[in-house]
Amino acid sequence: MADKIKVSLLGSTGMVGQKMVRMLSKHPYIELVKVSASPQKIGKKYKESVKWIEPRDIPENIAELPIVSTEYEDHKDVDVVLSALPNELAEDVELKLVKQGKIVVSNASPFRMDPDVPLINPEVNWEHLELLKYQKSNKNWNGLLVKNPNCTAAILSMPIKPLERLIKINAMYIVTLQAVSGAGYSGLPFMAIDGNIVPWIKGEEEKIPKEINKMLGKFEAGKLKSSSLEIHPTTTRVPVKVGHMGVINIVTNDNMDEKEVQKALDGFASLPQHKNLPTAPKKPIILFKDEDRPQPARDLQYYDGMAVTVGRVKFEGNVLRLVVLGDNLVRGAAGITILTLEVMKELGYF
């Protein structure tokens, strides 16, 4: 056990936190040793503090852990702090820990667009972790901060990466169909979504273009220059529990065969696959040729939710259309945080 990476988890009792607890409970070299939650739960056992909604029981090695605070003293003896904190709490708590010397890998939105903070979707832009070599001196921090993207941007960016290499993208028009779990366990009243579609999600249409362009940016001379793709998203909330879908229409002047596009998507792999990292899907993109796929009810399970599925790849004039689907709680949140930590270990960042 001595050579394992010891981590603590902030926001351990929420939906994303529970996913991380389950995924880390049997990890080959990351050991979850501390769990944190709201102040009123401090001192209680994890099993007494959580409203467990994951399938199967709470992992035995986590159930008896006491809830600790978010203060540095409670985390000073771990290697890395993972964060699934709500956005409104994350900025102050995480920054305090980083300034005091902790490495924090966070799923929360504050600092995602900071030019000195890498925004990592491991298959898409693992190279951006090189920002960490300059972060301490630029920020005068004692620790390090790494962010994961918004769940929708994480899912959408996966097929956009190989396509951006293959074709010249003039503009991109995206309509998302996002599951209610993206709003949190209690984030959307039943009466607001049952049998309904809400054609707007606060903040999402601003985040998606910025975050995708940052992830597709180029790292040069110690600085990250964001891409400048023209991206126009329309975000909607649909009555599905889990699974964010995006209908992507890419405007291009390139005359490309659909089979070439399918081959690029189906064959996409990156450092997590080449290094065979534990949480990495063997195939990050699963390609369907059936006209009625992917579907949230059928296609979220691939590689334990870490793959995204793509279908309906078709050129119509100068527009390439495709549909992408991913697990917003795993690929878009818990799993991407753990995989980012695995890449950091592989590259020697701690």
Short mmCIF file of C-alpha atoms in Angstrom, two decimals:
data_model
loop_
_atom_site.label_atom_id
_atom_site.label_comp_id
_atom_site.label_asym_id
_atom_site.label_seq_id
_atom_site.Cartn_x
_atom_site.Cartn_y
_atom_site.Cartn_z
CA MET A 1 0.00 0.00 0.00
CA ALA A 2 3.00 2.32 0.53
CA ASP A 3 3.45 3.03 -3.17
CA LYS A 4 -0.19 3.96 -3.74
CA ILE A 5 -1.26 7.54 -4.42
CA LYS A 6 -3.22 8.64 -1.38
CA VAL A 7 -6.09 11.00 -2.19
CA SER A 8 -8.86 12.80 -0.40
CA LEU A 9 -12.21 13.68 -1.95
CA LEU A 10 -14.09 16.93 -1.43
CA GLY A 11 -17.84 16.76 -2.06
CA SER A 12 -17.81 13.02 -1.54
CA THR A 13 -21.54 12.60 -0.82
CA GLY A 14 -22.95 14.17 -4.01
CA MET A 15 -23.75 12.30 -7.23
CA VAL A 16 -20.33 12.86 -8.80
CA GLY A 17 -18.61 12.25 -5.49
CA GLN A 18 -20.36 8.90 -5.13
CA LYS A 19 -19.25 7.91 -8.63
CA MET A 20 -15.67 8.70 -7.65
CA VAL A 21 -15.99 6.73 -4.42
CA ARG A 22 -17.18 3.69 -6.34
CA MET A 23 -14.55 4.01 -9.08
CA LEU A 24 -11.69 4.56 -6.64
CA SER A 25 -12.68 1.76 -4.25
CA LYS A 26 -10.89 -0.87 -6.37
CA HIS A 27 -8.34 1.27 -8.16
CA PRO A 28 -4.99 -0.48 -8.60
CA TYR A 29 -2.82 2.41 -7.39
CA ILE A 30 -5.00 5.28 -6.17
CA GLU A 31 -6.25 4.90 -2.60
CA LEU A 32 -9.08 7.06 -1.27
CA VAL A 33 -8.16 7.67 2.36
CA LYS A 34 -10.21 10.74 3.30
CA VAL A 35 -13.69 11.96 2.47
CA SER A 36 -15.06 15.44 3.01
CA ALA A 37 -18.59 16.81 2.99
CA SER A 38 -20.66 19.65 4.45
CA PRO A 39 -19.72 20.95 7.94
CA GLN A 40 -22.70 19.37 9.70
CA LYS A 41 -21.47 15.90 8.67
CA ILE A 42 -17.92 16.25 10.01
CA GLY A 43 -17.02 13.39 12.35
CA LYS A 44 -19.76 11.08 11.16
CA LYS A 45 -18.95 7.91 9.22
CA TYR A 46 -19.33 8.13 5.46
CA LYS A 47 -22.10 5.53 5.47
CA GLU A 48 -24.05 7.66 7.98
CA SER A 49 -23.60 10.87 5.98
CA VAL A 50 -24.44 9.90 2.42
CA LYS A 51 -27.76 9.27 0.70
CA TRP A 52 -26.28 6.51 -1.43
CA ILE A 53 -27.82 6.26 -4.91
CA GLU A 54 -25.16 4.26 -6.73
CA PRO A 55 -25.89 0.64 -7.68
CA ARG A 56 -24.51 -1.88 -5.19
CA ASP A 57 -23.60 -1.11 -1.59
CA ILE A 58 -21.16 1.51 -0.39
CA PRO A 59 -17.65 0.05 -0.75
CA GLU A 60 -16.61 -1.45 2.58
CA ASN A 61 -13.23 0.28 2.61
CA ILE A 62 -14.95 3.69 2.34
CA ALA A 63 -18.12 3.18 4.41
CA GLU A 64 -16.35 3.50 7.78
CA LEU A 65 -14.21 6.55 6.90
CA PRO A 66 -15.01 9.61 9.01
CA ILE A 67 -16.07 12.81 7.25
CA VAL A 68 -13.38 15.49 7.54
CA SER A 69 -13.43 19.23 6.88
CA THR A 70 -12.09 21.00 3.79
CA GLU A 71 -9.31 22.65 5.83
CA TYR A 72 -5.66 22.05 4.94
CA GLU A 73 -4.89 20.32 8.24
CA ASP A 74 -7.29 17.51 7.33
CA HIS A 75 -5.64 16.95 3.93
CA LYS A 76 -1.97 17.75 4.49
CA ASP A 77 -0.91 14.09 4.53
CA VAL A 78 -2.50 13.08 1.17
CA ASP A 79 -0.74 13.28 -2.19
CA VAL A 80 -3.65 14.77 -4.15
CA VAL A 81 -7.01 16.33 -3.34
CA LEU A 82 -9.83 15.48 -5.75
CA SER A 83 -12.77 17.83 -5.82
CA ALA A 84 -16.42 17.28 -6.67
CA LEU A 85 -17.50 20.38 -4.79
CA PRO A 86 -20.44 22.51 -5.90
CA ASN A 87 -19.28 25.47 -7.98
CA GLU A 88 -20.33 28.02 -5.38
CA LEU A 89 -18.02 26.48 -2.77
CA ALA A 90 -15.14 25.31 -4.92
CA GLU A 91 -13.27 28.53 -5.65
CA ASP A 92 -12.47 29.54 -2.07
CA VAL A 93 -11.88 26.02 -0.74
CA GLU A 94 -9.70 24.80 -3.62
CA LEU A 95 -7.64 27.99 -3.87
CA LYS A 96 -6.88 27.89 -0.17
CA LEU A 97 -5.60 24.30 -0.44
CA VAL A 98 -3.51 25.07 -3.54
CA LYS A 99 -1.91 28.13 -1.95
CA GLN A 100 -1.00 25.98 1.05
CA GLY A 101 0.76 23.45 -1.16
CA LYS A 102 -1.76 20.80 -2.22
CA ILE A 103 -2.25 19.38 -5.70
CA VAL A 104 -5.95 19.73 -6.50
CA VAL A 105 -7.68 18.06 -9.47
CA SER A 106 -11.16 19.50 -9.70
CA ASN A 107 -14.39 18.98 -11.56
CA ALA A 108 -15.80 22.38 -10.51
CA SER A 109 -16.00 25.36 -12.86
CA PRO A 110 -14.00 28.16 -11.11
CA PHE A 111 -10.59 28.74 -12.78
CA ARG A 112 -11.43 26.63 -15.84
CA MET A 113 -10.71 29.56 -18.14
CA ASP A 114 -7.69 30.86 -16.22
CA PRO A 115 -4.78 30.94 -18.72
CA ASP A 116 -2.42 29.35 -16.18
CA VAL A 117 -4.73 26.46 -15.26
CA PRO A 118 -4.88 23.42 -17.57
CA LEU A 119 -8.39 22.34 -18.57
CA ILE A 120 -7.94 18.66 -19.28
CA ASN A 121 -9.89 16.06 -21.20
CA PRO A 122 -7.07 13.49 -21.25
CA GLU A 123 -7.49 12.07 -24.75
CA VAL A 124 -8.03 15.53 -26.23
CA ASN A 125 -5.31 17.67 -24.67
CA TRP A 126 -3.15 15.84 -22.16
CA GLU A 127 -0.22 17.93 -23.45
CA HIS A 128 -1.69 21.02 -21.78
CA LEU A 129 -0.54 19.64 -18.42
CA GLU A 130 2.77 21.26 -19.32
CA LEU A 131 1.20 24.49 -18.05
CA LEU A 132 1.87 23.12 -14.57
CA LYS A 133 5.60 23.73 -15.09
CA TYR A 134 4.86 27.47 -15.12
CA GLN A 135 1.81 27.69 -12.86
CA LYS A 136 3.53 28.00 -9.48
CA SER A 137 5.76 30.87 -10.52
CA ASN A 138 3.05 32.64 -12.52
CA LYS A 139 0.51 32.38 -9.71
CA ASN A 140 2.83 32.36 -6.70
CA TRP A 141 1.09 29.19 -5.51
CA ASN A 142 2.75 26.46 -3.47
CA GLY A 143 0.58 23.70 -4.97
CA LEU A 144 -1.00 22.92 -8.33
CA LEU A 145 -4.51 23.22 -9.74
CA VAL A 146 -5.91 21.20 -12.64
CA LYS A 147 -9.45 21.50 -13.94
CA ASN A 148 -11.75 19.18 -15.87
CA PRO A 149 -14.21 20.65 -18.39
CA ASN A 150 -17.94 21.05 -18.17
CA CYS A 151 -19.56 17.63 -18.68
CA THR A 152 -21.08 18.60 -22.04
CA ALA A 153 -17.83 20.10 -23.33
CA ALA A 154 -15.99 16.96 -22.25
CA ILE A 155 -18.32 14.74 -24.27
CA LEU A 156 -18.51 16.97 -27.35
CA SER A 157 -14.78 17.59 -27.55
CA MET A 158 -13.97 13.90 -27.97
CA PRO A 159 -15.16 13.51 -31.60
CA ILE A 160 -14.34 17.14 -32.44
CA LYS A 161 -10.62 16.48 -31.75
CA PRO A 162 -10.02 13.96 -34.56
CA LEU A 163 -12.36 15.86 -36.90
CA GLU A 164 -10.51 19.12 -36.29
CA ARG A 165 -7.34 17.36 -37.45
CA LEU A 166 -9.05 15.95 -40.54
CA ILE A 167 -11.13 18.79 -41.96
CA LYS A 168 -11.18 22.58 -42.01
CA ILE A 169 -14.03 23.63 -39.74
CA ASN A 170 -15.65 26.89 -40.84
CA ALA A 171 -18.35 26.85 -38.19
CA MET A 172 -20.08 24.42 -35.87
CA TYR A 173 -23.73 24.38 -34.84
CA ILE A 174 -24.64 22.15 -31.91
CA VAL A 175 -27.92 21.25 -30.24
CA THR A 176 -27.56 19.41 -26.94
CA LEU A 177 -30.07 17.14 -25.22
CA GLN A 178 -28.84 17.03 -21.64
CA ALA A 179 -29.98 14.67 -18.89
CA VAL A 180 -31.52 15.95 -15.66
CA SER A 181 -28.63 14.53 -13.61
CA GLY A 182 -26.54 17.36 -15.03
CA ALA A 183 -28.47 19.67 -12.70
CA GLY A 184 -27.67 17.57 -9.62
CA TYR A 185 -29.77 15.09 -7.65
CA SER A 186 -32.25 17.75 -6.53
CA GLY A 187 -31.50 20.28 -9.23
CA LEU A 188 -34.68 20.10 -11.29
CA PRO A 189 -38.24 19.63 -9.97
CA PHE A 190 -40.11 16.61 -11.29
CA MET A 191 -42.96 18.82 -12.44
CA ALA A 192 -40.58 20.98 -14.47
CA ILE A 193 -39.16 18.15 -16.59
CA ASP A 194 -41.56 15.19 -16.62
CA GLY A 195 -42.92 14.96 -20.18
CA ASN A 196 -41.19 18.24 -20.98
CA ILE A 197 -38.12 19.77 -22.67
CA VAL A 198 -36.54 22.96 -21.35
CA PRO A 199 -34.84 24.78 -24.27
CA TRP A 200 -32.23 26.64 -22.22
CA ILE A 201 -29.69 25.81 -19.53
CA LYS A 202 -28.16 28.68 -17.60
CA GLY A 203 -24.50 29.24 -18.43
CA GLU A 204 -24.07 26.25 -20.73
CA GLU A 205 -24.16 28.08 -24.06
CA GLU A 206 -21.39 30.38 -22.86
CA LYS A 207 -19.20 27.61 -21.41
CA ILE A 208 -19.21 25.17 -24.31
CA PRO A 209 -17.47 27.29 -27.00
CA LYS A 210 -14.93 28.73 -24.55
CA GLU A 211 -14.02 25.39 -23.03
CA ILE A 212 -13.82 23.46 -26.30
CA ASN A 213 -11.62 26.16 -27.82
CA LYS A 214 -9.33 26.13 -24.79
CA MET A 215 -8.98 22.34 -24.97
CA LEU A 216 -8.20 22.52 -28.69
CA GLY A 217 -5.66 25.29 -28.18
CA LYS A 218 -1.92 25.10 -28.82
CA PHE A 219 0.74 25.21 -26.13
CA GLU A 220 3.73 27.29 -27.18
CA ALA A 221 6.56 28.99 -25.30
CA GLY A 222 5.02 28.37 -21.90
CA LYS A 223 1.62 29.75 -22.82
CA LEU A 224 -1.65 28.34 -24.09
CA LYS A 225 -3.31 29.97 -27.09
CA SER A 226 -6.95 28.95 -27.40
CA SER A 227 -8.37 27.83 -30.72
CA SER A 228 -10.85 30.14 -32.44
CA LEU A 229 -13.46 27.75 -33.79
CA GLU A 230 -16.83 29.37 -34.42
CA ILE A 231 -19.20 27.32 -32.23
CA HIS A 232 -22.92 28.02 -31.84
CA PRO A 233 -24.59 25.80 -29.20
CA THR A 234 -28.24 25.53 -28.25
CA THR A 235 -28.54 23.67 -24.96
CA THR A 236 -31.69 21.86 -23.83
CA ARG A 237 -32.71 19.77 -20.83
CA VAL A 238 -34.61 16.56 -21.61
CA PRO A 239 -36.40 14.04 -19.36
CA VAL A 240 -33.57 11.48 -19.33
CA LYS A 241 -31.79 10.53 -16.09
CA VAL A 242 -28.24 10.14 -17.38
CA GLY A 243 -26.56 10.84 -20.71
CA HIS A 244 -25.80 14.07 -22.57
CA MET A 245 -26.31 14.01 -26.33
CA GLY A 246 -25.14 16.52 -28.91
CA VAL A 247 -26.27 16.90 -32.50
CA ILE A 248 -23.28 18.49 -34.24
CA ASN A 249 -23.39 20.15 -37.65
CA ILE A 250 -19.98 21.16 -38.97
CA VAL A 251 -19.74 23.56 -41.90
CA THR A 252 -16.70 22.81 -44.06
CA ASN A 253 -15.54 23.35 -47.63
CA ASP A 254 -13.53 20.12 -47.60
CA ASN A 255 -14.81 17.42 -49.91
CA MET A 256 -14.43 14.43 -47.65
CA ASP A 257 -15.70 10.87 -47.97
CA GLU A 258 -17.91 9.77 -45.06
CA LYS A 259 -15.83 6.61 -44.71
CA GLU A 260 -12.72 8.70 -44.07
CA VAL A 261 -14.53 10.56 -41.31
CA GLN A 262 -15.80 7.32 -39.78
CA LYS A 263 -12.31 5.84 -39.91
CA ALA A 264 -10.84 8.87 -38.12
CA LEU A 265 -13.46 8.64 -35.38
CA ASP A 266 -13.30 4.88 -34.98
CA GLY A 267 -9.51 4.81 -34.88
CA PHE A 268 -9.02 7.71 -32.51
CA ALA A 269 -6.72 7.00 -29.58
CA SER A 270 -4.39 9.06 -27.43
CA LEU A 271 -1.91 8.83 -24.58
CA PRO A 272 -4.34 7.22 -22.08
CA GLN A 273 -4.88 4.36 -24.54
CA HIS A 274 -1.22 4.08 -25.55
CA LYS A 275 -0.22 3.85 -21.88
CA ASN A 276 -3.10 1.50 -21.04
CA LEU A 277 -4.16 3.59 -18.05
CA PRO A 278 -6.64 1.87 -15.70
CA THR A 279 -9.61 4.22 -16.20
CA ALA A 280 -9.00 4.84 -19.92
CA PRO A 281 -11.45 3.23 -22.35
CA LYS A 282 -9.75 0.94 -24.85
CA LYS A 283 -11.67 2.83 -27.51
CA PRO A 284 -12.60 6.37 -26.50
CA ILE A 285 -15.06 6.67 -29.41
CA ILE A 286 -17.51 3.89 -30.25
CA LEU A 287 -18.87 4.37 -33.77
CA PHE A 288 -22.36 3.24 -34.79
CA LYS A 289 -23.57 2.86 -38.35
CA ASP A 290 -27.17 2.10 -37.36
CA GLU A 291 -29.38 5.11 -38.08
CA ASP A 292 -31.10 4.94 -34.66
CA ARG A 293 -27.97 4.99 -32.48
CA PRO A 294 -26.63 6.13 -30.07
CA GLN A 295 -29.33 6.07 -27.40
CA PRO A 296 -29.02 6.87 -23.67
CA ALA A 297 -31.01 3.76 -22.74
CA ARG A 298 -28.63 1.49 -24.66
CA ASP A 299 -25.26 3.11 -25.19
CA LEU A 300 -23.82 4.56 -21.98
CA GLN A 301 -22.21 1.40 -20.66
CA TYR A 302 -19.19 1.11 -22.92
CA TYR A 303 -15.98 0.86 -20.87
CA ASP A 304 -17.92 1.65 -17.70
CA GLY A 305 -19.17 4.93 -19.12
CA MET A 306 -15.77 6.30 -20.13
CA ALA A 307 -16.29 5.99 -23.91
CA VAL A 308 -18.47 8.29 -25.96
CA THR A 309 -20.64 6.91 -28.74
CA VAL A 310 -21.10 8.53 -32.14
CA GLY A 311 -23.61 7.85 -34.89
CA ARG A 312 -25.47 9.32 -37.87
CA VAL A 313 -22.24 10.48 -39.54
CA LYS A 314 -23.30 12.01 -42.82
CA PHE A 315 -22.31 14.74 -45.26
CA GLU A 316 -25.15 16.86 -46.59
CA GLY A 317 -23.66 19.35 -49.05
CA ASN A 318 -20.96 21.23 -47.17
CA VAL A 319 -22.26 20.17 -43.74
CA LEU A 320 -21.02 17.16 -41.78
CA ARG A 321 -23.59 15.96 -39.24
CA LEU A 322 -23.00 13.55 -36.39
CA VAL A 323 -24.64 12.66 -33.08
CA VAL A 324 -22.52 12.14 -29.96
CA LEU A 325 -23.56 10.70 -26.59
CA GLY A 326 -21.71 10.33 -23.31
CA ASP A 327 -22.24 9.58 -19.63
CA ASN A 328 -22.26 13.02 -18.03
CA LEU A 329 -21.52 11.65 -14.55
CA VAL A 330 -18.62 9.39 -15.58
CA ARG A 331 -16.98 10.61 -18.79
CA GLY A 332 -18.16 14.12 -18.04
CA ALA A 333 -17.22 14.27 -14.36
CA ALA A 334 -16.00 11.50 -12.02
CA GLY A 335 -14.13 9.34 -14.52
CA ILE A 336 -12.42 12.22 -16.28
CA THR A 337 -11.07 13.48 -12.93
CA ILE A 338 -9.58 10.09 -12.09
CA LEU A 339 -8.15 9.62 -15.59
CA THR A 340 -6.55 13.07 -15.41
CA LEU A 341 -4.82 12.04 -12.19
CA GLU A 342 -3.60 8.84 -13.86
CA VAL A 343 -2.11 10.88 -16.73
CA MET A 344 -0.42 13.23 -14.26
CA LYS A 345 1.19 10.24 -12.54
CA GLU A 346 2.27 8.79 -15.90
CA LEU A 347 3.92 12.09 -16.85
CA GLY A 348 5.58 12.57 -13.46
CA TYR A 349 3.75 15.67 -12.25
CA PHE A 350 3.85 14.50 -8.63
#
